[in-house]
Short mmCIF file of C-alpha atoms and ligand atoms in Angstrom, two decimals:
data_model
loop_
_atom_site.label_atom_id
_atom_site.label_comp_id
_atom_site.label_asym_id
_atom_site.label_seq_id
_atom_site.Cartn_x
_atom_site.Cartn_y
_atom_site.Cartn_z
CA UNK R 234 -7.13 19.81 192.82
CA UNK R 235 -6.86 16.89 190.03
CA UNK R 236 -9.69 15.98 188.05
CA UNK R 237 -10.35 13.05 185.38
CA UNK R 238 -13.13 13.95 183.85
CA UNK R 239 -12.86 18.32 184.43
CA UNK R 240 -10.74 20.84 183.02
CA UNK R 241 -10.64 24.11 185.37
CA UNK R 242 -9.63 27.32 183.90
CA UNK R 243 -9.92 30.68 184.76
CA UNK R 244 -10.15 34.28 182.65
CA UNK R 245 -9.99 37.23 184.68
CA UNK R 246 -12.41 36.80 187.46
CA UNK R 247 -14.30 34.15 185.12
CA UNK R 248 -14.35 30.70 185.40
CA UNK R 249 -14.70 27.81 182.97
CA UNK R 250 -15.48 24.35 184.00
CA UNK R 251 -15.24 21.85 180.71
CA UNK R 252 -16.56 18.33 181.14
CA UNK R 253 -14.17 15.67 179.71
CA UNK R 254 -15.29 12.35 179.24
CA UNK R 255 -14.37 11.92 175.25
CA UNK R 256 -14.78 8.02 175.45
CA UNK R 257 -18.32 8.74 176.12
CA UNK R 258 -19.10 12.40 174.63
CA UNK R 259 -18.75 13.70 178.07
CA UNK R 260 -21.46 11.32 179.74
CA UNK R 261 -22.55 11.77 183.23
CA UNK R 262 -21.32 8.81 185.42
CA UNK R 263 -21.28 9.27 189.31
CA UNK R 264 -18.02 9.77 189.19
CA UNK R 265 -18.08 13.03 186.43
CA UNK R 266 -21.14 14.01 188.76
CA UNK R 267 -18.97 13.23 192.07
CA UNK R 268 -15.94 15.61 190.77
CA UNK R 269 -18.59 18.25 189.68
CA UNK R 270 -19.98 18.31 192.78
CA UNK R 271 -16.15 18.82 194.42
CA UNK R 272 -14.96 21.79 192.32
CA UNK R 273 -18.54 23.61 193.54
CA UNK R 274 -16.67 23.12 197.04
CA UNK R 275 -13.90 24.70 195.64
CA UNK R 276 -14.99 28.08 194.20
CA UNK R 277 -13.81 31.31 195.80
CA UNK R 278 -17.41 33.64 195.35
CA UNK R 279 -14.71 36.27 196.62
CA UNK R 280 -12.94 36.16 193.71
CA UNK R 281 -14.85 34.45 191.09
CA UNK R 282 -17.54 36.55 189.40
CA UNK R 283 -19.32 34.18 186.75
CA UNK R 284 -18.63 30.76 185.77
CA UNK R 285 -19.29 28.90 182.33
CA UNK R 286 -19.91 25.18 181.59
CA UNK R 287 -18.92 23.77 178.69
CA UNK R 288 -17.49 20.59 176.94
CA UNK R 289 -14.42 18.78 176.02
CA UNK R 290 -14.42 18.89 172.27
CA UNK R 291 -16.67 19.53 168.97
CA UNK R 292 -19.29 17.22 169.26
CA UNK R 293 -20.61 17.18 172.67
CA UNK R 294 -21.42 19.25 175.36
CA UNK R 295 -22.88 15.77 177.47
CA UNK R 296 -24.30 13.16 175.63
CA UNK R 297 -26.54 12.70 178.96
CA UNK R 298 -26.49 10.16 181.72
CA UNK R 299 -24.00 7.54 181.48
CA UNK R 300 -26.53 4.57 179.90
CA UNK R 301 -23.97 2.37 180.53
CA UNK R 302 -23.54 2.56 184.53
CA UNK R 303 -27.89 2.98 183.97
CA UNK R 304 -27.95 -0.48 182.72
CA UNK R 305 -27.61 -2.16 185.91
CA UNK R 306 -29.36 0.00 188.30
CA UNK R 307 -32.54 -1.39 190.38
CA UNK R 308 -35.14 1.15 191.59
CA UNK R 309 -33.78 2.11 194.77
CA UNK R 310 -30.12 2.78 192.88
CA UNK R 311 -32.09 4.27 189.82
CA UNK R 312 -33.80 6.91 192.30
CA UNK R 313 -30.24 7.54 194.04
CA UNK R 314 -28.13 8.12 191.10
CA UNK R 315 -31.47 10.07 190.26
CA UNK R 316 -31.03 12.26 193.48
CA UNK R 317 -27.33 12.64 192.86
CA UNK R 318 -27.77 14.11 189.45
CA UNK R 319 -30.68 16.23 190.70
CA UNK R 320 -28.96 17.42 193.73
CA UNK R 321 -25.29 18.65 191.76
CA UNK R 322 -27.71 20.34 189.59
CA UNK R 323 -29.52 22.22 191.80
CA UNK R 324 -26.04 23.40 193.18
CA UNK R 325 -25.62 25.17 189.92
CA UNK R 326 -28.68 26.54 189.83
CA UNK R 327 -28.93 28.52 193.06
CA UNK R 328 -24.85 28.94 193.06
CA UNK R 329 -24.73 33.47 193.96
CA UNK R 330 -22.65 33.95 190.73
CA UNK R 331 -24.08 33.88 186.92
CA UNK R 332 -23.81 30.19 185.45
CA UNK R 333 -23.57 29.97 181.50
CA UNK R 334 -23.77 26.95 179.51
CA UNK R 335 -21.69 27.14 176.04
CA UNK R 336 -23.21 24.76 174.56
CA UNK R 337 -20.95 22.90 171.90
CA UNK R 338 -22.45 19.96 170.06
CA UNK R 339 -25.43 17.10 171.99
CA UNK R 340 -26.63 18.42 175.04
CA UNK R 341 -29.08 14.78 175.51
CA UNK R 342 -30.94 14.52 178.30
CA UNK R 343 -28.86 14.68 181.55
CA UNK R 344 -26.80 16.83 179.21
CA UNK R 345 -29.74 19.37 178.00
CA UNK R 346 -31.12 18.93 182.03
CA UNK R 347 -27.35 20.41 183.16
CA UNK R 348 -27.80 23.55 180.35
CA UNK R 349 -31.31 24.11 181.83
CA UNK R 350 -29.68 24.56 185.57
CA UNK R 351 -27.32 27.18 183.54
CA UNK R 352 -28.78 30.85 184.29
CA UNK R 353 -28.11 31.31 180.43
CA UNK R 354 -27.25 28.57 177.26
CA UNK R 355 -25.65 29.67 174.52
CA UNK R 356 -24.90 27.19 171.56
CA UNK R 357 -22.94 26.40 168.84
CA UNK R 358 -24.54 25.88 165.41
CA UNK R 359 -24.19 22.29 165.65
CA UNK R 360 -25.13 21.75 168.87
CA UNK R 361 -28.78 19.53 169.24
CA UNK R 362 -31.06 19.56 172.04
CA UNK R 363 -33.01 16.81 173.39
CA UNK R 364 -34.54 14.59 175.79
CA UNK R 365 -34.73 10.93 174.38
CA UNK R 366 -35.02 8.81 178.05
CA UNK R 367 -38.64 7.52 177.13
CA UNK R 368 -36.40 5.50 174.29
CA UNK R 369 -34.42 3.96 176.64
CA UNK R 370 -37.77 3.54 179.08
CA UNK R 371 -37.02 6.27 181.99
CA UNK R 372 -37.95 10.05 181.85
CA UNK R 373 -35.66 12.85 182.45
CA UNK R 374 -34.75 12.24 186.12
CA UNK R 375 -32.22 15.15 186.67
CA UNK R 376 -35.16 17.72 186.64
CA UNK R 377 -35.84 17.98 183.26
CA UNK R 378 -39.15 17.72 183.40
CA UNK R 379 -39.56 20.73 185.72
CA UNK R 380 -37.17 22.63 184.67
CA UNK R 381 -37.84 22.39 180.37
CA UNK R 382 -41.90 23.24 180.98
CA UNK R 383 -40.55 26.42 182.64
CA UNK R 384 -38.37 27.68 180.03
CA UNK R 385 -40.60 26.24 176.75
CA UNK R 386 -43.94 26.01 178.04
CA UNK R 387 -45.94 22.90 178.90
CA UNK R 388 -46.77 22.15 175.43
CA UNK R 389 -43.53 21.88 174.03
CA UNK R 390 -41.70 20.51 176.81
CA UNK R 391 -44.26 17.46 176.54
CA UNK R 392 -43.60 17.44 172.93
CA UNK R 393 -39.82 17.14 173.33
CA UNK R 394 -40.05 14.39 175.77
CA UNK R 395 -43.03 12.38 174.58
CA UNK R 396 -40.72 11.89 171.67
CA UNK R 397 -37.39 12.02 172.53
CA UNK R 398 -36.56 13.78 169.12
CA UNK R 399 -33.56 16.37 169.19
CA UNK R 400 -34.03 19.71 167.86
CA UNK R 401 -31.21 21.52 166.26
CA UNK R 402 -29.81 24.89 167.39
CA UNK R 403 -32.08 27.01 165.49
CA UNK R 404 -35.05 25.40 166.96
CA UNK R 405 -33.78 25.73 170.32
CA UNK R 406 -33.30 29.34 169.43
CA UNK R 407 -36.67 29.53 168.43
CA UNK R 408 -38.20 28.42 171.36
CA UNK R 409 -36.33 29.95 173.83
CA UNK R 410 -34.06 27.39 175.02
CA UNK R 411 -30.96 28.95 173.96
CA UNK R 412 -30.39 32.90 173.55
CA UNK R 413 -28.32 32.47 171.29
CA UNK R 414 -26.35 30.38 168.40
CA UNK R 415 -22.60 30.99 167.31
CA UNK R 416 -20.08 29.42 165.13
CA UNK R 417 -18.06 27.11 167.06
CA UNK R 418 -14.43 28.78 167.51
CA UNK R 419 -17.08 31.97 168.48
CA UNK R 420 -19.10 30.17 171.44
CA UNK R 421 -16.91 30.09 173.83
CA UNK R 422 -15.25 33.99 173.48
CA UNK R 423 -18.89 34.70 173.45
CA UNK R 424 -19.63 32.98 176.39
CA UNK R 425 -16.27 34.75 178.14
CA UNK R 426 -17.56 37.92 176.94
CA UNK R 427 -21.20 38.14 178.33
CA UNK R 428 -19.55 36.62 181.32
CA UNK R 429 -17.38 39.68 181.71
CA UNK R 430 -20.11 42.25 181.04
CA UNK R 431 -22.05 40.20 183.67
CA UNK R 432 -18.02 40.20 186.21
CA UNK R 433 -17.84 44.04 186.09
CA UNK R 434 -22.11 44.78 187.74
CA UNK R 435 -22.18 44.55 191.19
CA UNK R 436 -21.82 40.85 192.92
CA UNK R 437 -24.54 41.26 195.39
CA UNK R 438 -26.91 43.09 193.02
CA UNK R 439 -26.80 40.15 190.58
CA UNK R 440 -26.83 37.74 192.99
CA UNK R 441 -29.88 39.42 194.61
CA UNK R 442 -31.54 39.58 191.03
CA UNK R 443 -30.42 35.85 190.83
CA UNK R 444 -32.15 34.80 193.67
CA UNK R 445 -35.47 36.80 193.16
CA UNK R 446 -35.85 35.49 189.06
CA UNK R 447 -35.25 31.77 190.56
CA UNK R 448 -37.59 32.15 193.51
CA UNK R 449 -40.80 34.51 192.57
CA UNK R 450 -41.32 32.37 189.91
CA UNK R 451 -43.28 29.63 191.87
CA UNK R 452 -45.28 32.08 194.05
CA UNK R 453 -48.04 34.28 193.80
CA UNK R 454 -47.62 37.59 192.72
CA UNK R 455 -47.92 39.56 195.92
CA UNK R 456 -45.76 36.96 197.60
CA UNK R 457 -42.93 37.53 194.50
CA UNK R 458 -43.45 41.54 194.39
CA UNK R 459 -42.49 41.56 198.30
CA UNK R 460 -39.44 38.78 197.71
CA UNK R 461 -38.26 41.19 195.42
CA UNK R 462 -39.10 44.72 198.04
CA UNK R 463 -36.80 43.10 200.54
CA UNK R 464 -34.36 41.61 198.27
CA UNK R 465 -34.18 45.85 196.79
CA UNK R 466 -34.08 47.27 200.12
CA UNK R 467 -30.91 44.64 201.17
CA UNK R 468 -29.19 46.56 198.18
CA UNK R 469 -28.58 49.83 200.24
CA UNK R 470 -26.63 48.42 203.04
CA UNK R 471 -23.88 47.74 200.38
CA UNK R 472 -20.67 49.71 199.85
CA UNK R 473 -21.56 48.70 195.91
CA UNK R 474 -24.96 50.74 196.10
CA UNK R 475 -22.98 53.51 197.91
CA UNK R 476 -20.11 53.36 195.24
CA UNK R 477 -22.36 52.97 192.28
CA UNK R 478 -24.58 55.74 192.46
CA UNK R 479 -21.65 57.91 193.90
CA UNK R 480 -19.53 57.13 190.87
CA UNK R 481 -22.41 57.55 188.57
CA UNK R 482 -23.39 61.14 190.23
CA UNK R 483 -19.37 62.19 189.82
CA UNK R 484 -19.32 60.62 186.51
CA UNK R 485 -16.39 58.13 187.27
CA UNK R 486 -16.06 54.38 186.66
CA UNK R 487 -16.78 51.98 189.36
CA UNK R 488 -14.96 48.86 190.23
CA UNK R 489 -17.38 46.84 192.57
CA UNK R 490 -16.08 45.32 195.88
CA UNK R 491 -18.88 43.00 196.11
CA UNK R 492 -19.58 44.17 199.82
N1 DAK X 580 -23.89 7.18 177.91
C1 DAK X 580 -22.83 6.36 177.71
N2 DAK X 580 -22.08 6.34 176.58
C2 DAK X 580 -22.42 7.18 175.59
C3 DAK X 580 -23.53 8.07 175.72
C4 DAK X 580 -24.27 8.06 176.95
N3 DAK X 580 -25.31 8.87 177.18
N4 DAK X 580 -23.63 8.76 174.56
C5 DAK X 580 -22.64 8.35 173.77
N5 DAK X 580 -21.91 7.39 174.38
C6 DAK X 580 -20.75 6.69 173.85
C7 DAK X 580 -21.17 5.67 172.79
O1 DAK X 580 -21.60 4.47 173.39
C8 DAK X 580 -19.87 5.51 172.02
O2 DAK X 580 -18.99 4.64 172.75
P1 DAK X 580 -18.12 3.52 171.99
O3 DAK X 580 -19.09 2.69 171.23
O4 DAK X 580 -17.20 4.33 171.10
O5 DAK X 580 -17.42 2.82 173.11
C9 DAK X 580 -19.26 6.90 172.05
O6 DAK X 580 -19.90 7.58 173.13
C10 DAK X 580 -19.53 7.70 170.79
O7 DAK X 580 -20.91 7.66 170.54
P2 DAK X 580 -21.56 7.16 169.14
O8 DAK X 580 -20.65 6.21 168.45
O9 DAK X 580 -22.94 6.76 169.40
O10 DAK X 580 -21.51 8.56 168.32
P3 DAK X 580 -22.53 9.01 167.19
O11 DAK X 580 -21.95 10.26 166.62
O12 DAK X 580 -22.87 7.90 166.26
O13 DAK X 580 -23.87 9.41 167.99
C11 DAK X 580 -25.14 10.40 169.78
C12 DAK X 580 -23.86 10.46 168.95
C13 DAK X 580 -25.01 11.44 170.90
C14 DAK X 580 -26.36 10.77 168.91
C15 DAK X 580 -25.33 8.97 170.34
O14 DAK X 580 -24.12 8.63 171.01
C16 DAK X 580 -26.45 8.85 171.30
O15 DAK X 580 -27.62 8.80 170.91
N6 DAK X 580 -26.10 8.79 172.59
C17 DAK X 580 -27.08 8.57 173.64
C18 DAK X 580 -27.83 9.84 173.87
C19 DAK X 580 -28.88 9.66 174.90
O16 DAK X 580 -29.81 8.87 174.76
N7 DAK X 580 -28.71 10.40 175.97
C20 DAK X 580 -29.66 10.39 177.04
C21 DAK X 580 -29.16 9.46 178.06
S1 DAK X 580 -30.40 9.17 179.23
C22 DAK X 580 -32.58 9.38 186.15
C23 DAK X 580 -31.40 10.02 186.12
C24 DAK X 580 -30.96 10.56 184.97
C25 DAK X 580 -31.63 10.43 183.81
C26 DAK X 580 -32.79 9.75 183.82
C27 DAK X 580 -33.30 9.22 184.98
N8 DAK X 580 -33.04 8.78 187.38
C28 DAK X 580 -32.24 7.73 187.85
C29 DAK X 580 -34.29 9.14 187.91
C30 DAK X 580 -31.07 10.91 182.58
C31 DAK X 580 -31.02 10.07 181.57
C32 DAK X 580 -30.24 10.36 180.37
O17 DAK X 580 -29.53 11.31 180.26
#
């Protein structure tokens, strides 16, 4: 499929999705969101183990929601370009494969709301983190706000949007946005490479683990400790359980089937 705004390529069983929109340091229109949403259609989960998001360039990973298609919106079109965001992003989250954001330069506030629906961000030493919407009188309306209290904390999440202000990558290392911070020409073979460690576990394991890390973490903690009894016991019916421990009893390497 043709894109104008996404470059698909692929590394092993890996996939990397970069956003291209250089006019606008890869700003979210509804047409960047409308093609994102398409190639989600298009991944093979048979075939693809992982997949990484990144940007076009050295400056920016997404400078954040297109202000200038913004401008004109009324309520009712605020709250569905709103939804649209909200909803692609949402896709990434619960997608059954690992999702890692390489991080490359501004990730601003649709942009740093797209990282937090990564499973993982990595970043570049220049990248900068931020959420400045209550500067151009909205709030984060692609989930930030839920999503950036659950990975900072409350406190720091308010302090971030309250005022807008970026942080740089070592700050966002600090408080546990990002896991980690690389050189630039590193980020992304660092990205591929935790992706690969991540390609050669077991597909329905990590998928399983996915599912239980995104879902327990709203519920009580009986409710979470039986999601994750079932989700454990659905591991034995797989041939990957089977071939796992098998392989790891007759010290041989497994490749997983993901079945
Ligand atoms: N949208 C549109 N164009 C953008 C853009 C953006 N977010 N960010 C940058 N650009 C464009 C600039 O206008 C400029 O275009 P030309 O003037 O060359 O035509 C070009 O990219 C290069 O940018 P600069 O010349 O500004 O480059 P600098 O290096 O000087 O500055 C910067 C880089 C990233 C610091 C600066 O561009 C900047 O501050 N950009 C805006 C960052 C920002 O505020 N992002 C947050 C956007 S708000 C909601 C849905 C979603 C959201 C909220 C509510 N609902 C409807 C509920 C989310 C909102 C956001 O993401």
């Amino acid at each position: 499929m043709d894109y104008n705004y996404l470059k698909i390529n692929s590394e092993g069983a890996i996939n990397i999705l970069t956003i291209s929109a250089p006019k606008s340091l890869n700003a979210l229109n509804t047409a960047v969101l409308s093609e994102i949403n398409q190639y989600l259609n298009t991944i093979d989960f048979g075939t693809t183990r992982a997949l990484i998001i990144t940007g076009d360039g050295e400056k920016a990973f997404v400078a954040g929601a297109d202000i200038s298609e913004m401008a004109t919106l009324n309520q009712a079109a605020g709250e569905v370009f709103g939804r649209r965001g909200a909803d692609v992003f949402r896709r990434i989250e619960q997608l059954p494969i690992p999702v890692i954001a390489a991080v490359n330069g501004y990730a601003l506030g649709g942009g740093c709301e797209l990282a937090m629906a990564c499973d993982i961000r990595i970043c570049s030493t220049n990248a900068k983190f931020g959420q400045p919407e209550v500067g151009l009188g909205i709030i984060p309306g692609f989930s930030g706000t839920y999503r950036l209290a659950k990975l900072v904390g409350m406190g720091m999440a308010k302090q971030l949007i309250y005022t807008g202000a970026p942080i740089r990558s070592d700050e966002a290392l600090r408080i546990g946005l990002v896991n980690a911070v690389y050189d630039q020409t590193d980020l992304l073979p660092a990205a591929i490479t935790m992706a690969q460690q991540m390609a050669a576990n077991a597909p329905i394991a990590i998928q399983l683990a996915k599912e239980c890390i995104n879902n327990e973490y709203d519920l009580a903690a009986d409710e979470a400790i039986a999601y994750e009894t079932v989700r454990f016991g659905q591991c034995f019916a797989t041939e990957d359980q089977k071939n796992g421990m098998s392989a790891f009893i007759n010290k041989q390497k497994v490749e997983f089937q993901g079945k």
